[in-house]
Amino acid sequence: MRVTSYIVLRPSYIVHRSLYLVLCTWCFVFSLSAEDQSSAGRLNSMLNWPAIGAPTAAYSPETTWAFGVSAAGYIVMPDDNMRRASELNIDGAYTLRRQWFINLSGTLYLTDRLQLSFRAGYRFYPDRFYGIGNSSPSLLSPPQQYDASLFRLYAQPLYRLTDAWHIGGGADIRYEGRGITPGKSWLLTAAGAAAMYDTRENIYYPHCGLFFKAQTYFYGASIFARGSSSLGRYAEGGTGEGTVFVPMAHIVLDLRHFVPLYKELIFAYQVYADMLIGTHTWQTTGASGEAAYSPISVLMPTLGGTDLLRGFYHGLFRDESAFALQGELRFPIYHILRGTVFAAVGDTYSLHQPQWTMPKVGYGIGLRLQFNTAGINIRADIARNNYMNRWDDINAYSFYLTVKEAF
């Protein structure tokens, strides 16, 4: 992610840009209420609609501006006090980088004890691949441009054992027809188990509580190639034209704690670990002997983006494992407007040949604008990272405009 010119970003510019992003998105939110608007709660319903639909605008370094349409429905049982809200989301968008996607997702509380989280969607996503490893040269090398055409279907049912503990399983199916290696496609199927502990009083903007989730999935990735020189060596015995089956295990640990300090002043932190274990090699040898990457290298754990280690481009660092610690101080400003100060540290590592480097650090400030009583916020963040030290370097700043909290 390199530019040939620089601009000076003054503090006043950053604040005005942040406010501008929030106001722009707020202007896009023209919601349609599923309630009877002739009822006595007409005015109060502005922040308590069970169904909304709206044109949307979002911004991130990975997409630049994205414009689309989003609709969501929320169902809250009277005795749940907004802690558990079944949600169904339909959204699609097109970005200025020619990326587009459409998704159907949600979390449904089918019974008092059974919930189902799911996601189905397709995306065409021109992206950048920076290679594998955690060393700083990734920042200086020009990335590989590629087009990803990806279909995904994911489902995870969980059964509530107690008020806090849940256990369950899951299934994940992905197919990519294009990717970082031309002429190759892959199909991934996975099944696994999950355990979750959740004492948050609100799942969207918690004021207190603890959340922990452990997931283990066993993947089988089938790599398809066309042409005798297309496949290279991706696993033992996998050469030439045909199909290679690659087994993998994926482990994700996610701990979040929300501590009320004083009234609406909240300290929140997250500890995150993501590990992908396989017997194959991610960097491979092509038919003519040149170094190449496996087409499933894009599945490797990574940092950065809108939610994990803001301030870094998503996928800038990628390896067999990723670890991160991030914290936020959330505070009220006025009525439905809130603010936050955040920081995070993390890195990626090879499980076979760990290499220590300077940890990646991201930090920044943000604004939140609440638009319903479920606690869902419009989020605008400005972040920096410790690898771009010049204050007048635009690459040192990342701007994010989206909905819901990072964690």
mmCIF file of C-alpha atoms in Angstrom:
data_model
loop_
_atom_site.group_PDB
_atom_site.id
_atom_site.type_symbol
_atom_site.label_atom_id
_atom_site.label_comp_id
_atom_site.label_asym_id
_atom_site.label_seq_id
_atom_site.Cartn_x
_atom_site.Cartn_y
_atom_site.Cartn_z
ATOM 1 C CA MET A 1 0.000 0.000 0.000
ATOM 2 C CA ARG A 2 2.278 2.789 -1.291
ATOM 3 C CA VAL A 3 1.632 6.295 -2.515
ATOM 4 C CA THR A 4 3.907 8.668 -4.386
ATOM 5 C CA SER A 5 2.818 11.862 -2.664
ATOM 6 C CA TYR A 6 2.247 13.000 0.884
ATOM 7 C CA ILE A 7 -0.189 15.356 2.567
ATOM 8 C CA VAL A 8 -0.128 16.998 5.947
ATOM 9 C CA LEU A 9 -2.916 15.872 8.246
ATOM 10 C CA ARG A 10 -3.582 18.481 10.896
ATOM 11 C CA PRO A 11 -5.581 17.564 14.034
ATOM 12 C CA SER A 12 -8.409 19.850 12.919
ATOM 13 C CA TYR A 13 -8.570 18.012 9.578
ATOM 14 C CA ILE A 14 -8.809 14.639 11.310
ATOM 15 C CA VAL A 15 -11.635 15.773 13.604
ATOM 16 C CA HIS A 16 -13.563 17.391 10.764
ATOM 17 C CA ARG A 17 -13.108 14.291 8.570
ATOM 18 C CA SER A 18 -14.407 12.042 11.352
ATOM 19 C CA LEU A 19 -17.465 14.231 11.972
ATOM 20 C CA TYR A 20 -18.107 14.437 8.249
ATOM 21 C CA LEU A 21 -18.107 10.656 7.894
ATOM 22 C CA VAL A 22 -20.588 10.231 10.731
ATOM 23 C CA LEU A 23 -22.932 12.900 9.436
ATOM 24 C CA CYS A 24 -22.827 11.488 5.915
ATOM 25 C CA THR A 25 -23.854 8.048 7.098
ATOM 26 C CA TRP A 26 -26.561 9.448 9.367
ATOM 27 C CA CYS A 27 -28.029 11.238 6.369
ATOM 28 C CA PHE A 28 -28.150 7.923 4.473
ATOM 29 C CA VAL A 29 -30.223 6.167 7.127
ATOM 30 C CA PHE A 30 -33.826 6.472 5.936
ATOM 31 C CA SER A 31 -35.482 3.736 7.947
ATOM 32 C CA LEU A 32 -38.785 1.958 7.362
ATOM 33 C CA SER A 33 -40.651 1.009 10.494
ATOM 34 C CA ALA A 34 -42.502 -2.291 10.754
ATOM 35 C CA GLU A 35 -44.521 -0.895 13.657
ATOM 36 C CA ASP A 36 -47.877 0.834 13.329
ATOM 37 C CA GLN A 37 -46.803 4.462 13.043
ATOM 38 C CA SER A 38 -50.218 5.631 14.226
ATOM 39 C CA SER A 39 -49.566 4.138 17.653
ATOM 40 C CA ALA A 40 -48.855 6.208 20.728
ATOM 41 C CA GLY A 41 -45.162 5.320 20.562
ATOM 42 C CA ARG A 42 -44.550 7.117 17.233
ATOM 43 C CA LEU A 43 -41.888 9.470 18.565
ATOM 44 C CA ASN A 44 -40.133 6.941 20.765
ATOM 45 C CA SER A 45 -40.036 4.418 17.924
ATOM 46 C CA MET A 46 -37.231 6.349 16.221
ATOM 47 C CA LEU A 47 -34.718 4.408 18.305
ATOM 48 C CA ASN A 48 -36.723 1.222 18.697
ATOM 49 C CA TRP A 49 -37.692 -0.041 15.254
ATOM 50 C CA PRO A 50 -37.852 -3.829 14.873
ATOM 51 C CA ALA A 51 -37.102 -3.561 11.144
ATOM 52 C CA ILE A 52 -35.057 -1.039 9.215
ATOM 53 C CA GLY A 53 -33.891 -0.659 5.651
ATOM 54 C CA ALA A 54 -31.511 1.938 4.333
ATOM 55 C CA PRO A 55 -29.051 2.994 1.686
ATOM 56 C CA THR A 56 -25.606 2.631 3.211
ATOM 57 C CA ALA A 57 -22.184 4.201 2.885
ATOM 58 C CA ALA A 58 -19.004 2.818 4.428
ATOM 59 C CA TYR A 59 -15.281 3.459 4.219
ATOM 60 C CA SER A 60 -12.160 1.413 4.980
ATOM 61 C CA PRO A 61 -8.632 1.261 3.533
ATOM 62 C CA GLU A 62 -9.416 -2.136 1.980
ATOM 63 C CA THR A 63 -12.453 -0.911 0.020
ATOM 64 C CA THR A 64 -12.327 2.905 0.009
ATOM 65 C CA TRP A 65 -15.933 4.098 -0.289
ATOM 66 C CA ALA A 66 -18.633 1.444 -0.469
ATOM 67 C CA PHE A 67 -22.258 2.178 -1.348
ATOM 68 C CA GLY A 68 -25.132 -0.241 -1.058
ATOM 69 C CA VAL A 69 -28.373 -1.210 0.575
ATOM 70 C CA SER A 70 -28.897 -2.938 3.902
ATOM 71 C CA ALA A 71 -31.978 -4.230 5.679
ATOM 72 C CA ALA A 72 -32.248 -5.792 9.116
ATOM 73 C CA GLY A 73 -34.961 -7.193 11.330
ATOM 74 C CA TYR A 74 -34.775 -7.574 15.114
ATOM 75 C CA ILE A 75 -36.966 -9.693 17.364
ATOM 76 C CA VAL A 76 -36.619 -9.282 21.117
ATOM 77 C CA MET A 77 -38.511 -11.406 23.628
ATOM 78 C CA PRO A 78 -40.172 -9.337 26.379
ATOM 79 C CA ASP A 79 -38.188 -10.981 29.187
ATOM 80 C CA ASP A 80 -34.785 -10.709 27.468
ATOM 81 C CA ASN A 81 -34.353 -6.984 28.146
ATOM 82 C CA MET A 82 -32.426 -6.496 24.860
ATOM 83 C CA ARG A 83 -29.683 -8.941 25.859
ATOM 84 C CA ARG A 84 -30.674 -11.384 23.178
ATOM 85 C CA ALA A 85 -32.140 -10.037 19.980
ATOM 86 C CA SER A 86 -32.667 -12.332 17.016
ATOM 87 C CA GLU A 87 -31.466 -10.545 13.911
ATOM 88 C CA LEU A 88 -31.711 -11.152 10.186
ATOM 89 C CA ASN A 89 -29.551 -9.067 7.846
ATOM 90 C CA ILE A 90 -29.586 -8.678 4.086
ATOM 91 C CA ASP A 91 -26.974 -6.412 2.592
ATOM 92 C CA GLY A 92 -25.132 -5.720 -0.609
ATOM 93 C CA ALA A 93 -22.629 -3.097 -1.692
ATOM 94 C CA TYR A 94 -20.338 -1.934 -4.465
ATOM 95 C CA THR A 95 -17.023 -0.212 -3.764
ATOM 96 C CA LEU A 96 -14.913 2.256 -5.696
ATOM 97 C CA ARG A 97 -12.332 -0.541 -6.104
ATOM 98 C CA ARG A 98 -14.836 -2.546 -8.196
ATOM 99 C CA GLN A 99 -15.544 -4.907 -5.314
ATOM 100 C CA TRP A 100 -19.093 -6.042 -4.707
ATOM 101 C CA PHE A 101 -20.875 -8.487 -2.437
ATOM 102 C CA ILE A 102 -24.286 -9.681 -1.293
ATOM 103 C CA ASN A 103 -24.916 -11.444 2.025
ATOM 104 C CA LEU A 104 -27.687 -12.978 4.057
ATOM 105 C CA SER A 105 -26.732 -13.433 7.705
ATOM 106 C CA GLY A 106 -28.121 -13.424 11.206
ATOM 107 C CA THR A 107 -28.483 -14.980 14.613
ATOM 108 C CA LEU A 108 -31.796 -16.613 15.442
ATOM 109 C CA TYR A 109 -32.889 -17.672 18.921
ATOM 110 C CA LEU A 110 -35.046 -20.613 17.880
ATOM 111 C CA THR A 111 -35.996 -21.635 21.416
ATOM 112 C CA ASP A 112 -35.128 -20.532 24.917
ATOM 113 C CA ARG A 113 -31.946 -22.641 24.700
ATOM 114 C CA LEU A 114 -31.139 -23.022 21.003
ATOM 115 C CA GLN A 115 -29.615 -20.349 18.769
ATOM 116 C CA LEU A 116 -28.385 -20.469 15.190
ATOM 117 C CA SER A 117 -25.822 -18.150 13.623
ATOM 118 C CA PHE A 118 -25.487 -18.320 9.840
ATOM 119 C CA ARG A 119 -24.060 -16.522 6.841
ATOM 120 C CA ALA A 120 -24.488 -17.088 3.124
ATOM 121 C CA GLY A 121 -23.094 -14.864 0.439
ATOM 122 C CA TYR A 122 -21.076 -14.202 -2.655
ATOM 123 C CA ARG A 123 -18.420 -11.589 -3.293
ATOM 124 C CA PHE A 124 -16.210 -10.499 -6.143
ATOM 125 C CA TYR A 125 -13.280 -8.894 -4.396
ATOM 126 C CA PRO A 126 -10.219 -7.478 -6.170
ATOM 127 C CA ASP A 127 -7.624 -7.429 -3.406
ATOM 128 C CA ARG A 128 -3.904 -7.317 -2.595
ATOM 129 C CA PHE A 129 -1.723 -10.204 -1.440
ATOM 130 C CA TYR A 130 1.398 -9.129 0.461
ATOM 131 C CA GLY A 131 2.883 -12.580 0.965
ATOM 132 C CA ILE A 132 3.497 -14.635 4.099
ATOM 133 C CA GLY A 133 5.461 -13.598 7.172
ATOM 134 C CA ASN A 134 5.579 -10.967 9.870
ATOM 135 C CA SER A 135 8.685 -9.000 8.835
ATOM 136 C CA SER A 136 8.548 -5.355 7.810
ATOM 137 C CA PRO A 137 9.612 -5.804 4.144
ATOM 138 C CA SER A 138 5.949 -6.618 3.473
ATOM 139 C CA LEU A 139 5.328 -2.903 3.914
ATOM 140 C CA LEU A 140 7.842 -1.982 1.225
ATOM 141 C CA SER A 141 7.237 -4.647 -1.413
ATOM 142 C CA PRO A 142 4.552 -4.045 -4.039
ATOM 143 C CA PRO A 143 1.610 -6.379 -3.369
ATOM 144 C CA GLN A 144 0.222 -8.904 -5.801
ATOM 145 C CA GLN A 145 -3.092 -7.754 -7.245
ATOM 146 C CA TYR A 146 -5.681 -10.487 -7.667
ATOM 147 C CA ASP A 147 -9.416 -11.017 -8.082
ATOM 148 C CA ALA A 148 -11.265 -13.247 -5.631
ATOM 149 C CA SER A 149 -14.615 -14.714 -6.625
ATOM 150 C CA LEU A 150 -15.825 -16.386 -3.446
ATOM 151 C CA PHE A 151 -19.040 -18.136 -2.363
ATOM 152 C CA ARG A 152 -19.499 -19.033 1.301
ATOM 153 C CA LEU A 153 -22.112 -20.846 3.385
ATOM 154 C CA TYR A 154 -21.619 -20.986 7.162
ATOM 155 C CA ALA A 155 -23.833 -22.177 10.021
ATOM 156 C CA GLN A 156 -23.228 -22.619 13.748
ATOM 157 C CA PRO A 157 -25.962 -23.897 16.103
ATOM 158 C CA LEU A 158 -25.360 -23.459 19.845
ATOM 159 C CA TYR A 159 -27.241 -24.971 22.773
ATOM 160 C CA ARG A 160 -27.461 -23.088 26.066
ATOM 161 C CA LEU A 161 -26.513 -25.303 29.021
ATOM 162 C CA THR A 162 -26.747 -22.565 31.663
ATOM 163 C CA ASP A 163 -27.382 -18.829 31.578
ATOM 164 C CA ALA A 164 -23.810 -18.305 30.383
ATOM 165 C CA TRP A 165 -22.478 -21.545 28.862
ATOM 166 C CA HIS A 166 -23.274 -22.685 25.317
ATOM 167 C CA ILE A 167 -21.943 -25.602 23.283
ATOM 168 C CA GLY A 168 -22.500 -26.600 19.695
ATOM 169 C CA GLY A 169 -21.057 -27.365 16.301
ATOM 170 C CA GLY A 170 -20.694 -25.779 12.940
ATOM 171 C CA ALA A 171 -20.204 -26.221 9.232
ATOM 172 C CA ASP A 172 -18.392 -24.061 6.695
ATOM 173 C CA ILE A 173 -18.347 -24.368 2.897
ATOM 174 C CA ARG A 174 -16.332 -22.041 0.631
ATOM 175 C CA TYR A 175 -15.615 -22.065 -3.065
ATOM 176 C CA GLU A 176 -13.240 -19.681 -4.812
ATOM 177 C CA GLY A 177 -13.214 -19.658 -8.586
ATOM 178 C CA ARG A 178 -10.467 -17.063 -8.839
ATOM 179 C CA GLY A 179 -7.607 -16.192 -6.562
ATOM 180 C CA ILE A 180 -3.917 -15.437 -6.193
ATOM 181 C CA THR A 181 -2.956 -18.281 -8.559
ATOM 182 C CA PRO A 182 -4.531 -18.055 -12.053
ATOM 183 C CA GLY A 183 -5.996 -21.239 -13.441
ATOM 184 C CA LYS A 184 -6.739 -22.674 -10.014
ATOM 185 C CA SER A 185 -9.840 -22.858 -7.875
ATOM 186 C CA TRP A 186 -10.526 -24.484 -4.534
ATOM 187 C CA LEU A 187 -13.385 -25.902 -2.511
ATOM 188 C CA LEU A 188 -13.193 -25.959 1.260
ATOM 189 C CA THR A 189 -15.517 -27.898 3.558
ATOM 190 C CA ALA A 190 -15.268 -27.866 7.332
ATOM 191 C CA ALA A 191 -17.000 -29.219 10.405
ATOM 192 C CA GLY A 192 -16.201 -28.457 14.002
ATOM 193 C CA ALA A 193 -17.235 -27.719 17.550
ATOM 194 C CA ALA A 194 -17.592 -24.570 19.641
ATOM 195 C CA ALA A 195 -18.021 -23.583 23.272
ATOM 196 C CA MET A 196 -19.149 -20.126 24.384
ATOM 197 C CA TYR A 197 -19.408 -18.324 27.724
ATOM 198 C CA ASP A 198 -21.398 -15.093 27.637
ATOM 199 C CA THR A 199 -22.540 -12.853 30.511
ATOM 200 C CA ARG A 200 -22.898 -9.593 28.520
ATOM 201 C CA GLU A 201 -26.103 -7.703 29.187
ATOM 202 C CA ASN A 202 -26.141 -6.492 25.572
ATOM 203 C CA ILE A 203 -24.499 -8.170 22.606
ATOM 204 C CA TYR A 204 -24.024 -5.014 20.514
ATOM 205 C CA TYR A 205 -22.775 -2.402 23.008
ATOM 206 C CA PRO A 206 -22.069 -4.162 26.313
ATOM 207 C CA HIS A 207 -21.654 -2.153 29.518
ATOM 208 C CA CYS A 208 -20.476 -5.137 31.540
ATOM 209 C CA GLY A 209 -19.887 -8.851 31.283
ATOM 210 C CA LEU A 210 -17.504 -11.456 29.914
ATOM 211 C CA PHE A 211 -17.508 -13.202 26.568
ATOM 212 C CA PHE A 212 -15.336 -16.200 25.644
ATOM 213 C CA LYS A 213 -15.583 -18.420 22.611
ATOM 214 C CA ALA A 214 -13.415 -21.357 21.557
ATOM 215 C CA GLN A 215 -13.838 -22.889 18.111
ATOM 216 C CA THR A 216 -12.111 -25.817 16.471
ATOM 217 C CA TYR A 217 -12.753 -26.685 12.844
ATOM 218 C CA PHE A 218 -11.335 -29.441 10.696
ATOM 219 C CA TYR A 219 -10.958 -28.389 7.065
ATOM 220 C CA GLY A 220 -10.560 -30.284 3.882
ATOM 221 C CA ALA A 221 -9.483 -28.108 0.958
ATOM 222 C CA SER A 222 -9.615 -29.476 -2.560
ATOM 223 C CA ILE A 223 -7.457 -27.574 -5.053
ATOM 224 C CA PHE A 224 -8.412 -27.861 -8.721
ATOM 225 C CA ALA A 225 -6.065 -26.993 -11.565
ATOM 226 C CA ARG A 226 -6.345 -26.748 -15.326
ATOM 227 C CA GLY A 227 -3.379 -27.650 -17.486
ATOM 228 C CA SER A 228 -0.351 -29.812 -16.822
ATOM 229 C CA SER A 229 1.757 -26.894 -15.565
ATOM 230 C CA SER A 230 -0.902 -25.321 -13.393
ATOM 231 C CA LEU A 231 -0.742 -27.109 -10.104
ATOM 232 C CA GLY A 232 2.853 -27.343 -8.986
ATOM 233 C CA ARG A 233 3.578 -29.063 -5.676
ATOM 234 C CA TYR A 234 1.074 -28.236 -2.910
ATOM 235 C CA ALA A 235 1.300 -31.421 -0.909
ATOM 236 C CA GLU A 236 3.031 -34.754 -1.082
ATOM 237 C CA GLY A 237 2.184 -36.380 -4.379
ATOM 238 C CA GLY A 238 0.359 -33.296 -5.653
ATOM 239 C CA THR A 239 1.914 -32.419 -9.019
ATOM 240 C CA GLY A 240 0.614 -31.634 -12.454
ATOM 241 C CA GLU A 241 -2.994 -31.415 -13.550
ATOM 242 C CA GLY A 242 -5.753 -32.622 -11.265
ATOM 243 C CA THR A 243 -6.914 -32.238 -7.681
ATOM 244 C CA VAL A 244 -5.044 -32.065 -4.380
ATOM 245 C CA PHE A 245 -6.791 -32.586 -1.048
ATOM 246 C CA VAL A 246 -5.280 -30.628 1.858
ATOM 247 C CA PRO A 247 -6.357 -31.355 5.483
ATOM 248 C CA MET A 248 -6.181 -28.532 8.024
ATOM 249 C CA ALA A 249 -7.258 -27.701 11.576
ATOM 250 C CA HIS A 250 -8.412 -24.216 12.507
ATOM 251 C CA ILE A 251 -8.470 -23.028 16.142
ATOM 252 C CA VAL A 252 -9.878 -19.654 17.226
ATOM 253 C CA LEU A 253 -9.900 -18.310 20.806
ATOM 254 C CA ASP A 254 -11.719 -15.046 21.536
ATOM 255 C CA LEU A 255 -11.962 -13.449 25.004
ATOM 256 C CA ARG A 256 -13.719 -10.103 25.613
ATOM 257 C CA HIS A 257 -14.257 -8.352 28.926
ATOM 258 C CA PHE A 258 -16.342 -5.233 29.539
ATOM 259 C CA VAL A 259 -15.759 -3.321 32.774
ATOM 260 C CA PRO A 260 -17.988 -0.406 33.862
ATOM 261 C CA LEU A 261 -15.811 2.281 35.437
ATOM 262 C CA TYR A 262 -18.303 5.064 36.130
ATOM 263 C CA LYS A 263 -21.828 5.341 34.767
ATOM 264 C CA GLU A 264 -21.419 5.233 30.939
ATOM 265 C CA LEU A 265 -17.614 5.110 31.109
ATOM 266 C CA ILE A 266 -16.588 1.588 30.016
ATOM 267 C CA PHE A 267 -13.253 -0.151 29.591
ATOM 268 C CA ALA A 268 -13.314 -3.068 27.154
ATOM 269 C CA TYR A 269 -10.524 -5.386 26.050
ATOM 270 C CA GLN A 270 -10.137 -8.406 23.788
ATOM 271 C CA VAL A 271 -7.582 -11.237 23.666
ATOM 272 C CA TYR A 272 -7.593 -13.044 20.337
ATOM 273 C CA ALA A 273 -5.740 -16.060 18.905
ATOM 274 C CA ASP A 274 -6.160 -17.621 15.461
ATOM 275 C CA MET A 275 -4.196 -20.713 14.368
ATOM 276 C CA LEU A 276 -4.311 -22.727 11.160
ATOM 277 C CA ILE A 277 -2.514 -26.064 11.359
ATOM 278 C CA GLY A 278 -1.787 -28.216 8.324
ATOM 279 C CA THR A 279 0.730 -30.704 6.984
ATOM 280 C CA HIS A 280 1.223 -28.904 3.664
ATOM 281 C CA THR A 281 3.481 -26.027 2.673
ATOM 282 C CA TRP A 282 1.944 -22.603 2.035
ATOM 283 C CA GLN A 283 4.773 -21.446 -0.208
ATOM 284 C CA THR A 284 5.198 -23.897 -3.053
ATOM 285 C CA THR A 285 7.221 -24.584 -6.160
ATOM 286 C CA GLY A 286 5.731 -24.133 -9.590
ATOM 287 C CA ALA A 287 6.302 -26.459 -12.524
ATOM 288 C CA SER A 288 9.183 -24.364 -13.859
ATOM 289 C CA GLY A 289 10.870 -24.196 -10.446
ATOM 290 C CA GLU A 290 9.831 -20.660 -9.469
ATOM 291 C CA ALA A 291 8.545 -19.841 -5.989
ATOM 292 C CA ALA A 292 4.769 -19.613 -5.794
ATOM 293 C CA TYR A 293 2.005 -19.465 -3.223
ATOM 294 C CA SER A 294 -0.672 -22.035 -2.671
ATOM 295 C CA PRO A 295 -4.107 -20.792 -3.791
ATOM 296 C CA ILE A 296 -5.383 -21.390 -0.234
ATOM 297 C CA SER A 297 -2.763 -19.090 1.300
ATOM 298 C CA VAL A 298 -5.513 -16.477 1.546
ATOM 299 C CA LEU A 299 -7.053 -18.626 4.317
ATOM 300 C CA MET A 300 -4.130 -18.028 6.657
ATOM 301 C CA PRO A 301 -4.731 -15.914 9.797
ATOM 302 C CA THR A 302 -4.163 -12.205 9.360
ATOM 303 C CA LEU A 303 -4.429 -8.931 11.248
ATOM 304 C CA GLY A 304 -5.749 -5.477 10.421
ATOM 305 C CA GLY A 305 -9.025 -4.257 9.002
ATOM 306 C CA THR A 306 -12.091 -2.734 10.609
ATOM 307 C CA ASP A 307 -12.201 -4.973 13.695
ATOM 308 C CA LEU A 308 -8.808 -6.440 14.622
ATOM 309 C CA LEU A 309 -5.745 -4.196 14.977
ATOM 310 C CA ARG A 310 -7.214 -1.145 13.281
ATOM 311 C CA GLY A 311 -4.542 0.970 11.639
ATOM 312 C CA PHE A 312 -3.137 -1.849 9.478
ATOM 313 C CA TYR A 313 -4.361 -2.923 6.067
ATOM 314 C CA HIS A 314 -6.175 -6.247 6.354
ATOM 315 C CA GLY A 315 -3.875 -8.982 5.046
ATOM 316 C CA LEU A 316 -0.680 -6.936 5.226
ATOM 317 C CA PHE A 317 0.741 -9.549 7.627
ATOM 318 C CA ARG A 318 -0.316 -13.165 7.203
ATOM 319 C CA ASP A 319 0.999 -16.440 8.633
ATOM 320 C CA GLU A 320 -0.004 -19.721 10.279
ATOM 321 C CA SER A 321 -1.092 -17.949 13.468
ATOM 322 C CA ALA A 322 -2.189 -14.489 14.581
ATOM 323 C CA PHE A 323 -2.392 -13.094 18.115
ATOM 324 C CA ALA A 324 -3.763 -9.753 19.256
ATOM 325 C CA LEU A 325 -4.640 -7.789 22.394
ATOM 326 C CA GLN A 326 -6.773 -4.684 22.033
ATOM 327 C CA GLY A 327 -8.534 -2.352 24.434
ATOM 328 C CA GLU A 328 -10.997 0.533 24.274
ATOM 329 C CA LEU A 329 -12.126 3.261 26.632
ATOM 330 C CA ARG A 330 -15.723 4.106 25.723
ATOM 331 C CA PHE A 331 -17.312 7.282 27.041
ATOM 332 C CA PRO A 332 -20.521 9.302 26.527
ATOM 333 C CA ILE A 333 -20.498 12.669 24.772
ATOM 334 C CA TYR A 334 -24.105 13.788 24.388
ATOM 335 C CA HIS A 335 -27.320 11.765 24.303
ATOM 336 C CA ILE A 336 -26.850 9.169 21.498
ATOM 337 C CA LEU A 337 -23.321 10.353 20.625
ATOM 338 C CA ARG A 338 -20.377 8.496 22.183
ATOM 339 C CA GLY A 339 -16.627 8.443 21.806
ATOM 340 C CA THR A 340 -13.793 5.961 22.186
ATOM 341 C CA VAL A 341 -10.020 5.800 22.489
ATOM 342 C CA PHE A 342 -8.475 2.482 21.458
ATOM 343 C CA ALA A 343 -5.134 0.704 21.103
ATOM 344 C CA ALA A 344 -4.056 -2.774 20.033
ATOM 345 C CA VAL A 345 -0.916 -4.867 19.762
ATOM 346 C CA GLY A 346 -0.449 -8.123 17.869
ATOM 347 C CA ASP A 347 1.543 -10.107 15.350
ATOM 348 C CA THR A 348 1.535 -13.147 13.077
ATOM 349 C CA TYR A 349 3.859 -16.131 13.454
ATOM 350 C CA SER A 350 4.812 -19.350 11.747
ATOM 351 C CA LEU A 351 4.028 -22.362 13.931
ATOM 352 C CA HIS A 352 6.925 -24.315 12.436
ATOM 353 C CA GLN A 353 9.584 -21.601 12.387
ATOM 354 C CA PRO A 354 8.586 -18.773 14.754
ATOM 355 C CA GLN A 355 10.391 -15.508 14.077
ATOM 356 C CA TRP A 356 10.338 -12.603 16.510
ATOM 357 C CA THR A 357 9.819 -9.118 15.070
ATOM 358 C CA MET A 358 8.674 -5.776 16.410
ATOM 359 C CA PRO A 359 5.006 -6.263 17.398
ATOM 360 C CA LYS A 360 2.424 -4.408 15.371
ATOM 361 C CA VAL A 361 0.671 -1.591 17.253
ATOM 362 C CA GLY A 362 -2.427 0.300 16.183
ATOM 363 C CA TYR A 363 -4.194 3.087 18.046
ATOM 364 C CA GLY A 364 -6.733 5.826 17.449
ATOM 365 C CA ILE A 365 -9.967 7.579 18.336
ATOM 366 C CA GLY A 366 -13.556 7.177 17.221
ATOM 367 C CA LEU A 367 -17.130 8.416 17.383
ATOM 368 C CA ARG A 368 -20.302 6.375 17.837
ATOM 369 C CA LEU A 369 -23.848 7.348 16.895
ATOM 370 C CA GLN A 370 -26.602 5.108 18.270
ATOM 371 C CA PHE A 371 -29.627 4.573 16.064
ATOM 372 C CA ASN A 372 -31.682 1.980 17.947
ATOM 373 C CA THR A 373 -32.195 0.763 21.503
ATOM 374 C CA ALA A 374 -30.557 -2.580 20.720
ATOM 375 C CA GLY A 375 -27.282 -0.676 21.044
ATOM 376 C CA ILE A 376 -26.223 -0.764 17.399
ATOM 377 C CA ASN A 377 -23.994 2.187 16.533
ATOM 378 C CA ILE A 378 -22.693 3.878 13.440
ATOM 379 C CA ARG A 379 -18.920 3.725 13.940
ATOM 380 C CA ALA A 380 -16.299 6.160 12.646
ATOM 381 C CA ASP A 381 -12.651 5.489 13.590
ATOM 382 C CA ILE A 382 -9.302 7.061 12.770
ATOM 383 C CA ALA A 383 -6.272 4.860 13.474
ATOM 384 C CA ARG A 384 -2.482 4.916 13.147
ATOM 385 C CA ASN A 385 0.168 2.215 13.261
ATOM 386 C CA ASN A 386 3.728 2.025 14.590
ATOM 387 C CA TYR A 387 5.296 1.024 11.257
ATOM 388 C CA MET A 388 4.492 4.353 9.615
ATOM 389 C CA ASN A 389 6.054 6.932 11.926
ATOM 390 C CA ARG A 390 5.738 10.052 9.815
ATOM 391 C CA TRP A 391 2.791 12.155 10.927
ATOM 392 C CA ASP A 392 2.487 13.679 7.448
ATOM 393 C CA ASP A 393 2.357 10.263 5.718
ATOM 394 C CA ILE A 394 -1.154 9.335 4.626
ATOM 395 C CA ASN A 395 -0.206 5.635 4.862
ATOM 396 C CA ALA A 396 0.065 6.064 8.612
ATOM 397 C CA TYR A 397 -3.652 6.790 8.930
ATOM 398 C CA SER A 398 -6.615 4.507 8.375
ATOM 399 C CA PHE A 399 -10.215 5.707 8.266
ATOM 400 C CA TYR A 400 -13.143 3.379 9.004
ATOM 401 C CA LEU A 401 -16.854 4.023 8.692
ATOM 402 C CA THR A 402 -19.168 1.109 9.457
ATOM 403 C CA VAL A 403 -21.739 -0.181 11.960
ATOM 404 C CA LYS A 404 -21.393 -2.175 15.192
ATOM 405 C CA GLU A 405 -18.384 -2.257 17.481
ATOM 406 C CA ALA A 406 -15.008 -3.767 16.641
ATOM 407 C CA PHE A 407 -15.543 -6.220 19.513
#
